[in-house]
Coordinates of C-alpha atoms and ligand atoms in Angstrom, one line a residue:
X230 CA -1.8 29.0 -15.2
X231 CA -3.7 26.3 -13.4
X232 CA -3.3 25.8 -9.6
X233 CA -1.4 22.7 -8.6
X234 CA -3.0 20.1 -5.9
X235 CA -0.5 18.5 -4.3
X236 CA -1.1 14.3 -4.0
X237 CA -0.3 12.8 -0.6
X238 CA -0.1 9.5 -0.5
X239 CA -0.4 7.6 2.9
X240 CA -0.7 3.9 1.4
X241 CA 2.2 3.1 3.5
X242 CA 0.9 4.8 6.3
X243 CA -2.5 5.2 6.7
X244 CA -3.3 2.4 3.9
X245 CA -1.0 -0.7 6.0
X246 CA -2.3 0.2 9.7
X247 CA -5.5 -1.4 8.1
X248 CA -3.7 -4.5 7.1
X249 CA -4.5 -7.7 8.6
X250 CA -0.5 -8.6 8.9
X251 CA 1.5 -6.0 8.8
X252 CA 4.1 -5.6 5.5
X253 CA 8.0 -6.5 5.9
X254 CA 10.7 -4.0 5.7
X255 CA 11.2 -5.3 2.0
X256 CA 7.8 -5.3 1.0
X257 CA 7.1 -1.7 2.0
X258 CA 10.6 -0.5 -0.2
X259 CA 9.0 -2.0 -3.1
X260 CA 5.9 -0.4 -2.9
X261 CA 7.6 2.8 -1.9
X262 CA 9.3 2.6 -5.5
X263 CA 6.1 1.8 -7.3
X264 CA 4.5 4.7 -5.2
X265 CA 6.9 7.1 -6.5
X266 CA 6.8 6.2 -9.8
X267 CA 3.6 7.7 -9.7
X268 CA 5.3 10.8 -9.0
X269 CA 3.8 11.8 -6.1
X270 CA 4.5 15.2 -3.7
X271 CA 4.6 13.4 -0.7
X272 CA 4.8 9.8 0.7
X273 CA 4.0 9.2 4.4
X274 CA 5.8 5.8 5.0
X275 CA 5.3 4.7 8.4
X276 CA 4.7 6.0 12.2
X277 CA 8.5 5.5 12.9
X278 CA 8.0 5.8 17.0
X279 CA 5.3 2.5 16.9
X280 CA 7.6 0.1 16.4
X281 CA 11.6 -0.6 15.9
X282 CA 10.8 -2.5 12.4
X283 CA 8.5 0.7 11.2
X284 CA 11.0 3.4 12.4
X285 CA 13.6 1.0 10.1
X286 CA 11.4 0.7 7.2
X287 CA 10.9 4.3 7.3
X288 CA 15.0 4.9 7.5
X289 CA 15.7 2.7 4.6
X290 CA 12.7 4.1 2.6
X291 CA 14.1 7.3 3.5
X292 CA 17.7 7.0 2.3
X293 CA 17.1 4.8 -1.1
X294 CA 13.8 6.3 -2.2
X295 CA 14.3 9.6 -4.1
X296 CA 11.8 11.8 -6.2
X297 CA 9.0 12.5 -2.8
X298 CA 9.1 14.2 0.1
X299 CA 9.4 11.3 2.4
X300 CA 7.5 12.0 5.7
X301 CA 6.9 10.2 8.9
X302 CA 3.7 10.0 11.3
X303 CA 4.8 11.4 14.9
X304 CA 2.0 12.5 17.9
X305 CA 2.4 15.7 19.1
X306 CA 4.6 14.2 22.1
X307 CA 8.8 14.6 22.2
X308 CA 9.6 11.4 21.9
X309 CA 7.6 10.9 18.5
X310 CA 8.9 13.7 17.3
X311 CA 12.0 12.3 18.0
X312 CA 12.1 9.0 16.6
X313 CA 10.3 10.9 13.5
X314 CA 13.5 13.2 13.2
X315 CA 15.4 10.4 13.1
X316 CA 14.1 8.4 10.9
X317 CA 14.1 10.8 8.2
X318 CA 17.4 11.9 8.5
X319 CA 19.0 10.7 5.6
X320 CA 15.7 11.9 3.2
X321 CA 16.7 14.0 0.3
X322 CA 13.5 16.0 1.2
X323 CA 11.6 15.0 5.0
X324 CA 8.6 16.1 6.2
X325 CA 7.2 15.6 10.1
X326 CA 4.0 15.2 10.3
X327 CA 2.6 15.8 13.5
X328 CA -1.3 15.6 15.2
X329 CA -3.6 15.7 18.3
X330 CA -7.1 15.4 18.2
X331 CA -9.2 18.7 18.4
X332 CA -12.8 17.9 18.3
X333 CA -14.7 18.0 22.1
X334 CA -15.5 14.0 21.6
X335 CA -12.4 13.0 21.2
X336 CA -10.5 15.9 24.1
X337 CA -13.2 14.9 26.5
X338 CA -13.1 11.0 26.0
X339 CA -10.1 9.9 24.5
X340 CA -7.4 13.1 25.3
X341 CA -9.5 14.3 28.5
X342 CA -8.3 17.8 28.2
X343 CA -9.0 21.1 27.3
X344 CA -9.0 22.5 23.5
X345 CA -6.6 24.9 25.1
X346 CA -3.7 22.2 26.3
X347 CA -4.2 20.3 22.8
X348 CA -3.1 23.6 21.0
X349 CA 0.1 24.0 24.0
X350 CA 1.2 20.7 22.8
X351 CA 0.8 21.0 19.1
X352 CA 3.0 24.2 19.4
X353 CA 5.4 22.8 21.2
X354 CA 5.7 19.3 19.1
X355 CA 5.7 22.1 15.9
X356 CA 8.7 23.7 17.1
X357 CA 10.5 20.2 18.2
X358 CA 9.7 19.4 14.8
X359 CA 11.3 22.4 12.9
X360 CA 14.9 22.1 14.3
X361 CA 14.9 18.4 12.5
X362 CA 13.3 19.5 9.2
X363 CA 11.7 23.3 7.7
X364 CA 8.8 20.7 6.3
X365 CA 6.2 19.8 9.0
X366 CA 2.2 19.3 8.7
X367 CA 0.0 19.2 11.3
X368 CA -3.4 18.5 11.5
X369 CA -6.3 18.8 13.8
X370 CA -7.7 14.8 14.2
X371 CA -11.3 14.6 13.5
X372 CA -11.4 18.1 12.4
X373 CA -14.5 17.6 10.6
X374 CA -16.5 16.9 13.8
X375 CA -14.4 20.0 15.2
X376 CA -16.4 23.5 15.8
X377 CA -15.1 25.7 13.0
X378 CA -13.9 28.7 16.0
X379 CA -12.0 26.3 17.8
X380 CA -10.1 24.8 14.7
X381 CA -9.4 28.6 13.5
X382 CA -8.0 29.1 17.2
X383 CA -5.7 25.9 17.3
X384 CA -4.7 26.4 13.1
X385 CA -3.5 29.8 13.9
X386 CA -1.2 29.3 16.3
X387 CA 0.3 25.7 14.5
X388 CA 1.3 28.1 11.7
X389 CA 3.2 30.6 13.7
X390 CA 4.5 28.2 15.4
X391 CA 6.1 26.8 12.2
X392 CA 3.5 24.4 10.3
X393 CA 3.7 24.8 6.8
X394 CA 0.9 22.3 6.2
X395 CA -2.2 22.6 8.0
X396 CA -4.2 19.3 7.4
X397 CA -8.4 18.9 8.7
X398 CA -9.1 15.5 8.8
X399 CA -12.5 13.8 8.1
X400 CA -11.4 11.3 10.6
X401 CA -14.2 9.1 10.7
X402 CA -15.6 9.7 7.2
X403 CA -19.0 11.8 8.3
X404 CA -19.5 14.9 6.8
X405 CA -21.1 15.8 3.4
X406 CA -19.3 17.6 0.7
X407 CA -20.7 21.2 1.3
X408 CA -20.1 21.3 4.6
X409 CA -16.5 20.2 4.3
X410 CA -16.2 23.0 1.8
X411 CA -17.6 25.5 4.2
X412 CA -15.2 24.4 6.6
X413 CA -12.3 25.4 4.2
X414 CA -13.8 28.3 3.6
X415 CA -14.2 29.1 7.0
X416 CA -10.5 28.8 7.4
X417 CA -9.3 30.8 4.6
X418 CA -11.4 33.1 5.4
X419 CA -11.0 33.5 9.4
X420 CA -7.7 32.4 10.0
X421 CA -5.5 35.6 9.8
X422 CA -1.8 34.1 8.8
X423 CA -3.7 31.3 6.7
X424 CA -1.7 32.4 3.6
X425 CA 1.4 31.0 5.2
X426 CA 0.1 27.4 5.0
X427 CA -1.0 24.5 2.4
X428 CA -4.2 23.6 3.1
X429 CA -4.4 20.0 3.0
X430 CA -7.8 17.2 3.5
X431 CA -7.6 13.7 4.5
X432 CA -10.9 11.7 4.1
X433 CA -12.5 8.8 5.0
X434 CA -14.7 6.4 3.5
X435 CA -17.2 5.2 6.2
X436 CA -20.6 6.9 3.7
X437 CA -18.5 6.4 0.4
X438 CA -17.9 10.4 0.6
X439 CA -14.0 10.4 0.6
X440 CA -13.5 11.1 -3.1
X441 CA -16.6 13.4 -3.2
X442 CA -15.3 15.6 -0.1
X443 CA -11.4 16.0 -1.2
X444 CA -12.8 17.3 -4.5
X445 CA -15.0 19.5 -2.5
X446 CA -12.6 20.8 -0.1
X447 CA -10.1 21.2 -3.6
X448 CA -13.0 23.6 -5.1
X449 CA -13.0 25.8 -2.2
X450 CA -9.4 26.2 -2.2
X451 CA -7.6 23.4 -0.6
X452 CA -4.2 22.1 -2.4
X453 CA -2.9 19.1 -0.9
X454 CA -5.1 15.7 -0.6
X455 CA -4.0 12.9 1.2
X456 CA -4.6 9.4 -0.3
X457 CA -4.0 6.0 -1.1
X458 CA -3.5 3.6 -3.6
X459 CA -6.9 1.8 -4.2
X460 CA -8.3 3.4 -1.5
X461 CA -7.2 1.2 1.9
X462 CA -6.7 2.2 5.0
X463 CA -8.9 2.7 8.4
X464 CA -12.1 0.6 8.3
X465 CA -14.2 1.7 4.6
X466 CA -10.5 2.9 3.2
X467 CA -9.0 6.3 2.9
X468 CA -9.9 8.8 -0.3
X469 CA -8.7 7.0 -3.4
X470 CA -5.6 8.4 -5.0
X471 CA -6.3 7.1 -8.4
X472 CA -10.0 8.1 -8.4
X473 CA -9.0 11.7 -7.5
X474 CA -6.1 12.2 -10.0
X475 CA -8.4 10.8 -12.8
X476 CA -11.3 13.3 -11.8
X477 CA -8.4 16.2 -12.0
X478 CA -6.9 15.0 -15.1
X479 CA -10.2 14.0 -16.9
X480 CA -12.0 17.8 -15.6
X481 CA -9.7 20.3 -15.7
X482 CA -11.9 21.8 -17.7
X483 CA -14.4 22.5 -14.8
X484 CA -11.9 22.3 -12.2
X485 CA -9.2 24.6 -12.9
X486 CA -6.3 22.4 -11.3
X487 CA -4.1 19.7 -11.8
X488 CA -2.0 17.3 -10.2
X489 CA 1.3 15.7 -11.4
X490 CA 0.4 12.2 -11.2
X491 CA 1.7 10.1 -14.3
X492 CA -1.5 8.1 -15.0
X493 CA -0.3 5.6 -16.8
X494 CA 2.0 4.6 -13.4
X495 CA -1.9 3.9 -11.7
X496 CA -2.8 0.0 -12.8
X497 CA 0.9 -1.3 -12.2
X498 CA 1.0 0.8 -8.7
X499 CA -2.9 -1.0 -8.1
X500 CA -2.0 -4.2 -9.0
X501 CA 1.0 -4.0 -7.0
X502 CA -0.4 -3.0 -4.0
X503 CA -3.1 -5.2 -4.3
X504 CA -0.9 -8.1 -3.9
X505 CA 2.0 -7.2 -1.6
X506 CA -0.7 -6.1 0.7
X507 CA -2.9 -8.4 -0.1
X508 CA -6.4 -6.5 -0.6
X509 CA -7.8 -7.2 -3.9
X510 CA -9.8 -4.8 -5.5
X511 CA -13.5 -4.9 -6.0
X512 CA -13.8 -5.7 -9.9
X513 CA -16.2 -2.7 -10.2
X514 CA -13.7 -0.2 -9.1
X515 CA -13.7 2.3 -10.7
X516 CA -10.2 3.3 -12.9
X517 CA -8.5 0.0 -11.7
X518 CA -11.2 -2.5 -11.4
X519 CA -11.1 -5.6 -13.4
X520 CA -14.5 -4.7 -15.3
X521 CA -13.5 -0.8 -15.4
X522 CA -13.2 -0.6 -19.0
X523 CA -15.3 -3.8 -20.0
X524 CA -18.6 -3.5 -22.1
X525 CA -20.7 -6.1 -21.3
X526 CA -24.1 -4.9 -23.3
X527 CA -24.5 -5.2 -27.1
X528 CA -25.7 -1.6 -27.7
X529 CA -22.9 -0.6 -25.2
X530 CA -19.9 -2.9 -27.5
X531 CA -21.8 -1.6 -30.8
X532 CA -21.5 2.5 -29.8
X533 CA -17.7 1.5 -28.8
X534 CA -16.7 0.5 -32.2
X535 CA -18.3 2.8 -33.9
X536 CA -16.5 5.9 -31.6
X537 CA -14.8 5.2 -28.6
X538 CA -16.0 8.0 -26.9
X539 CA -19.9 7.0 -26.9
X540 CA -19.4 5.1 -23.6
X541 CA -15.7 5.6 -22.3
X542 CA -14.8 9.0 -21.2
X543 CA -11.1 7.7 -20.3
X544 CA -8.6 5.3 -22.6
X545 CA -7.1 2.1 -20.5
X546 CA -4.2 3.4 -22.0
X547 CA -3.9 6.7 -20.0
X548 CA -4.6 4.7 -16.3
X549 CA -1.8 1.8 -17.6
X550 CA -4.0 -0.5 -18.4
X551 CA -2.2 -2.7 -21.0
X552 CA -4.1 -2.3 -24.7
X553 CA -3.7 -5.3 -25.9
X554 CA -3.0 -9.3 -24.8
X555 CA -0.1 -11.0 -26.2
X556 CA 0.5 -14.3 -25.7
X557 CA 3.7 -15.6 -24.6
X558 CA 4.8 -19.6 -25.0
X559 CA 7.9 -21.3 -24.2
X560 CA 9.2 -20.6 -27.6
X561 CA 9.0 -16.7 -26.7
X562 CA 12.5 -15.4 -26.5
X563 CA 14.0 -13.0 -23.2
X564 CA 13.4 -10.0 -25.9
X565 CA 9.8 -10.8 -26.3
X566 CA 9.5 -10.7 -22.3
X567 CA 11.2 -7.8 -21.5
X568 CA 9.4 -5.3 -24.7
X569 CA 6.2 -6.8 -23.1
X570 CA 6.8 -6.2 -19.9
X571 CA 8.3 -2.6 -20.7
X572 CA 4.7 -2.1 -21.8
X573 CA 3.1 -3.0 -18.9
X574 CA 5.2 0.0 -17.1
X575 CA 8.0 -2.4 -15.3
X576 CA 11.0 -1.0 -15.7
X577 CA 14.4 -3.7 -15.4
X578 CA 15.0 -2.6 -12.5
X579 CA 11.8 -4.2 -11.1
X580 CA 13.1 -8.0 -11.4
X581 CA 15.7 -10.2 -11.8
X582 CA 15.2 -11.5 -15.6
X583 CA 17.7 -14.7 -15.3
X584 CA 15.1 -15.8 -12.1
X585 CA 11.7 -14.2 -14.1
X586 CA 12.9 -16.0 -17.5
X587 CA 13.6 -19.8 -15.4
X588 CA 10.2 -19.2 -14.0
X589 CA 8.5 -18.2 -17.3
X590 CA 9.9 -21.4 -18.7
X591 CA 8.9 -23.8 -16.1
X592 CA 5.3 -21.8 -16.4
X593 CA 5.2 -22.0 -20.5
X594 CA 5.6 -25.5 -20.7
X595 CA 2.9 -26.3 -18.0
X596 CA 0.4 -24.3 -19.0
X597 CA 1.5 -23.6 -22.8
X598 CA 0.4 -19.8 -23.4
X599 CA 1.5 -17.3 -20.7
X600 CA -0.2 -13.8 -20.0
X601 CA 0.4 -10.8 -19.1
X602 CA -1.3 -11.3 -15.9
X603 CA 0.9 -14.3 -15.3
X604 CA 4.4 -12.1 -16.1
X605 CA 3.4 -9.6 -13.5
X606 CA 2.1 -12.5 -10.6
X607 CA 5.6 -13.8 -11.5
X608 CA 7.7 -10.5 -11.0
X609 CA 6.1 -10.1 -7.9
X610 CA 6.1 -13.8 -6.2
X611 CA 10.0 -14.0 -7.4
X612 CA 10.7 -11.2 -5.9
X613 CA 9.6 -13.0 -2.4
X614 CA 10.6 -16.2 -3.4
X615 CA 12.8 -17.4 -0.7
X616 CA 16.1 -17.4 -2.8
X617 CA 18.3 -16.9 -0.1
X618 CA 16.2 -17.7 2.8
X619 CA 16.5 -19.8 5.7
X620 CA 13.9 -22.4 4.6
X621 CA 13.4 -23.5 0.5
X622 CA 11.3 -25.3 -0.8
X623 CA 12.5 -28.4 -2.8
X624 CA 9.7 -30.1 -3.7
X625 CA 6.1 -31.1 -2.7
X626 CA 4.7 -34.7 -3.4
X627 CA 1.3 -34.7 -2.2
X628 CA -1.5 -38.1 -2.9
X629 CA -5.4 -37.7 -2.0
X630 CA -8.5 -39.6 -3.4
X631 CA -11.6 -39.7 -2.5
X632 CA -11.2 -43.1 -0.1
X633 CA -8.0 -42.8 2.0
X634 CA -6.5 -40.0 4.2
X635 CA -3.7 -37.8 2.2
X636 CA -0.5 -38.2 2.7
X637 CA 2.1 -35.4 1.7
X638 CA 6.1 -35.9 1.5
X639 CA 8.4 -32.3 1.4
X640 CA 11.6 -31.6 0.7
X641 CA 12.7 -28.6 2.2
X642 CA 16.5 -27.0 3.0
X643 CA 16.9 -25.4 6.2
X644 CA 19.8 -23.3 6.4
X645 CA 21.6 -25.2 3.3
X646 CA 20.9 -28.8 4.7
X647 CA 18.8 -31.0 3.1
X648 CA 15.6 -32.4 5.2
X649 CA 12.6 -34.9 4.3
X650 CA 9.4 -35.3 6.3
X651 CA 6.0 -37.0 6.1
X652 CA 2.6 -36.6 7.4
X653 CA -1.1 -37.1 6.7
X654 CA -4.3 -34.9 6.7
X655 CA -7.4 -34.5 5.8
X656 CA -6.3 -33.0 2.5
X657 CA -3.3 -32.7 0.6
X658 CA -2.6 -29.0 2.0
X659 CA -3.2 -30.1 5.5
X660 CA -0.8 -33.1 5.2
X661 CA 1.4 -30.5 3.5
X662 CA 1.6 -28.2 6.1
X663 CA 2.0 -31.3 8.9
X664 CA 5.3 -32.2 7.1
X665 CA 6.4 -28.0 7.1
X666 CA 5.6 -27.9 10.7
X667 CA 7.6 -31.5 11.5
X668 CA 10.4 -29.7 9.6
X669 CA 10.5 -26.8 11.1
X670 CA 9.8 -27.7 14.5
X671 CA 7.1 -24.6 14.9
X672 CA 3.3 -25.1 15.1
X673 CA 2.0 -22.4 13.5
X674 CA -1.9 -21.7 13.8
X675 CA -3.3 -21.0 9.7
X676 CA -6.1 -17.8 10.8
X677 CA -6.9 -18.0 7.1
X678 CA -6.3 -19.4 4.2
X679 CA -7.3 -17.8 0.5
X680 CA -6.9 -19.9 -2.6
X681 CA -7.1 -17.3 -5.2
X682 CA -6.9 -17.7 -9.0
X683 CA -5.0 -15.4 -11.1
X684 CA -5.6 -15.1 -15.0
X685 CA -8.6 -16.8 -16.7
X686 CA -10.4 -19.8 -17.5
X687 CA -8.7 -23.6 -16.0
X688 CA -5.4 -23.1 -17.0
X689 CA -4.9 -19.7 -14.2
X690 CA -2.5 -20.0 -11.6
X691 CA -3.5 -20.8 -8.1
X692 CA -2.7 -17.9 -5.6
X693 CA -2.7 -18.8 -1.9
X694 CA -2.9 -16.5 1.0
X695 CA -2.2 -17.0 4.2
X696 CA -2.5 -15.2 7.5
X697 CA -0.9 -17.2 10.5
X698 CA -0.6 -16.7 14.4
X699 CA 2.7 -17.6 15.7
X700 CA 3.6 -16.6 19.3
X701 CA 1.1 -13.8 19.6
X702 CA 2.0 -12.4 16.0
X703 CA 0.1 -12.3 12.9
X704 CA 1.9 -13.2 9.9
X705 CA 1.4 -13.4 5.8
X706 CA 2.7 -15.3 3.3
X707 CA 1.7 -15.8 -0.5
X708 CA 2.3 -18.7 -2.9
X709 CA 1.7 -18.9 -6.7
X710 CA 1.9 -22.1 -8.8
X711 CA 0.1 -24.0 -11.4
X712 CA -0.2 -26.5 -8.4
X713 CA -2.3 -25.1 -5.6
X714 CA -1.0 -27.4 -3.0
X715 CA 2.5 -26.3 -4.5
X716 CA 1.4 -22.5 -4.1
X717 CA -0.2 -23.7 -0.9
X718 CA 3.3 -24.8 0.4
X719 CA 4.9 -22.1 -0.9
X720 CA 2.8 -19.3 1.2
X721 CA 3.8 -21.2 4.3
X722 CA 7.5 -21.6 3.3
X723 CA 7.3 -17.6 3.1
X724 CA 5.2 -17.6 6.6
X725 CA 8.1 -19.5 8.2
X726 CA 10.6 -17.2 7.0
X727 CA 9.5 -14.2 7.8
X728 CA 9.0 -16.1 11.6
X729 CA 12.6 -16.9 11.1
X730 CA 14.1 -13.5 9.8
X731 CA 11.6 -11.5 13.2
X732 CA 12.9 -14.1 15.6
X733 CA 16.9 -13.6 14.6
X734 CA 16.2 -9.8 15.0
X735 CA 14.6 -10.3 18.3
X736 CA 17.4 -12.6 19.2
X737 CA 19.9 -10.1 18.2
X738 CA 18.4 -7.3 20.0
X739 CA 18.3 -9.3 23.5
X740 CA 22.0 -10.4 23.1
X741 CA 22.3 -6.5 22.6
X742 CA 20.6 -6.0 26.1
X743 CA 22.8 -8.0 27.5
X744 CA 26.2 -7.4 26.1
Ligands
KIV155 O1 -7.6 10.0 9.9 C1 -6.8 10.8 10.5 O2 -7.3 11.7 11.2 C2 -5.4 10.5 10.4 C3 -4.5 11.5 11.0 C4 -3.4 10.9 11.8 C5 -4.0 12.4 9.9 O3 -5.0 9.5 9.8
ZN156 ZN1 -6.6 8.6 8.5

């Protein structure tokens, strides 16, 4: 029987502290779902204690998610411990997972004390921890710069203290594969009531090591690896979930362990995650990238046909990527949506087919022949699209040429009532979002702005980005249409009301304060 490695994944965690606008209460449930799907041990969703919406995001992933251990990120202080506990209350399974830094840069600079009063509070935080839940990790920050005696000192007494995870860090993505595995060694080795614990690695990519080191650390006897989906988080990314699952499945043979990752979950959990956070992923990615299975050279295509095997050592089929590209028209019935869709792993509970079918439609008969590519952009952008929101869009009539200054006229209902406005700009999407701001009385400042185009050749949909400043915060918002000024319009609709919906909670809160 082969040892089982346990997959941790920290997308939610680790993977959106990296983000350049942080993800809505909404978008991190709907990744949490796709996440699990991929039936992962454990899910770290958020650092409940940093901020009222994470510590909700957290509860509500916590209570409708089912399948993972659901944990939480807490410092080794009482009252993240606390809010951590909390949190995770309703979980069908929670785990607290706890930290303080352990190697002499980061005591002496950032903690300024002793190796000695880091261990006094991870013991105590471990005990806080155990009267909310019997599941709690702790690891030793930047372990990997850590001296291996003093990580063997502070390990030991985390696990009689109650840990039953003990997790070593390569915090800043530094050390080489064989010394990581010595390091594990050193511990299994030195560390008397080591048998008591799951030993459990967390990489970073800053040298491109994160993959190489968790399969390292596995070979010399770790069982838990802590990833995310495509890779994000911190700077260069986290270890890549889909990369390591892949190399367990696809060499079992050599490495005597396995995982229980579904594979065929990974492409609709990368795409996915690509675009709710969005962080697209380099094309030559490996398992998920867009040219991951493509043969580009003759003798390459030639040797394919003749026996797969010659130059593909893995099927798109067992990763999810769809085998073949039917084409969909506006004479394709609901049937014909749904079996396809069913193949590209969404499952019905993933969208609303009366909104999906009225946007495949409207889609079909502007661009004739829709994609797979196109289903899934729509799943997800209807999913956001501002149904019941505070703001929706009515409709966008935008002039430019080459000669006069655009002009752009929206119609837009705020709160149910219907509203017009007028502006001009140097372009049509400036004169656009002069007439959203007029409407909406709020002067938003566009940081960036990413026109994006999904599918092939001229007849792909346009797919905006934006990131905007408003008061001090940073938001995102996303549009798709066959018009970009239309998907341009429709990222800033979803800008404004996510503004709208942080403003009525901060609202609500105050009047709290005061009543
Ligand atoms: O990189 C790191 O050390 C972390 C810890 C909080 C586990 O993310
Ligand atoms: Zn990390």
């Amino acid at each position: 029987m082969q040892d089982k490695v346990w997959i941790f994944d920290t997308t939610l965690r680790d993977g959106e502290q990296a983000l350049k606008a942080s993800l809505t209460e909404d978008d991190k449930l709907q990744l949490a779902h796709a996440i699990s799907r991929l039936n992962v041990d454990v899910m770290e969703v958020g650092f409940p204690v940093s901020s009222p919406a994470d510590f909700r995001a957290v509860q509500r992933i916590a209570s409708e998610v089912k399948g993972p251990i659901i944990c939480g990120l807490a410092r080794a202080v009482a009252k993240d411990i606390e809010a951590c506990g909390e949190a995770l209350k309703t979980a069908q399974q929670g785990r607290i997972h706890t930290f303080i830094a352990t190697s002499p840069l980061h005591l002496e600079h950032k903690l300024r004390m002793s190796l000695d009063d880091a261990t006094a509070m991870a013991v105590k935080a471990i005990k806080q921890a155990r009267n909310y839940t019997d599941d709690v990790e702790f690891s030793c920050e930047d372990a990997g710069r850590t001296p291996h005696d003093h990580l063997c000192r502070i390990v030991e007494q985390a696990i009689a203290a109650g840990a039953n995870t003990i997790n070593l860090p390569d915090t800043v993505g530094y050390v080489t594969p064989d010394e990581y595995a010595a390091m594990i060694h050193h511990l299994m080795n030195n560390v008397p009531n080591i048998d008591k614990a799951r030993l459990s690695v967390h990489c970073h990519n800053d040298l491109g090591l994160a993959v190489a080191n968790s399969i390292a650390a596995v070979q010399a006897g770790a069982r838990q690896i802590e990833c995310t989906v495509n890779g994000i988080g911190e700077r260069a990314g986290n270890c890549s979930l889909e990369e390591v699952a892949m190399i367990m499945k696809m060499r079992q043979d050599h490495l005597k362990v396995h995982t229980d990752i579904r594979s065929e979950e990974i492409y609709r959990a990368s795409r996915q995650v690509a675009k709710i956070c969005n962080m697209p992923v380099q094309p030559n990615k490996a398992i998920v990238g867009e040219n991951a299975f493509a043969h580009s050279s003759g003798i390459h295509q030639d040797g394919v046909l003749k026996a797969q095997n010659t130059y593909e050592i893995m099927s798109p089929e067992s990763v999810g990527v769809p085998s073949n590209q039917l084409n969909m028209t506006s004479r394709s019935g609901r049937h014909v949506i749904e079996h396809r869709l069913s193949e590209l792993g969404y499952h019905g509970d993933d969208y609303d087919m009366d909104s999906l079918y009225t946007s495949f439609l409207e889609l079909a008969d502007q661009k004739g022949t829709v994609y797979d590519y196109d289903l899934e952009a729509m799943i997800y952008f209807n999913q956001i699209r501002d149904k019941d929101e505070h703001y929706q869009l009515q409709y966008v009539n935008a002039t430019s040429n080459s000669q006069s200054v655009a002009t752009a006229t929206i119609g837009l209902s705020v709160a149910g009532e219907q509203k017009q406005e007028a502006a001009t700009g140097n372009g049509p999407v400036e004169a656009s979002f002069a007439a959203l701001a007029r409407l909406t009385g709020m002067d938003v400042d566009v940081i960036e702005y990413n026109l994006d185009a999904t599918g092939q050749g001229a007849s792909s949909l346009g797919q905006v980005d934006i990131i905007a400043k408003y008061q001090g915060r940073t938001y995102h918002g996303a549009g798709l249409a066959a018009d970009i000024v239309e998907a341009s319009v429709h990222a800033m609709v979803r800008v404004y009301n996510i503004i709208y919906r942080a403003q009525q909670v901060s609202n609500l809160k105050q009047q709290r304060k005061a009543g």
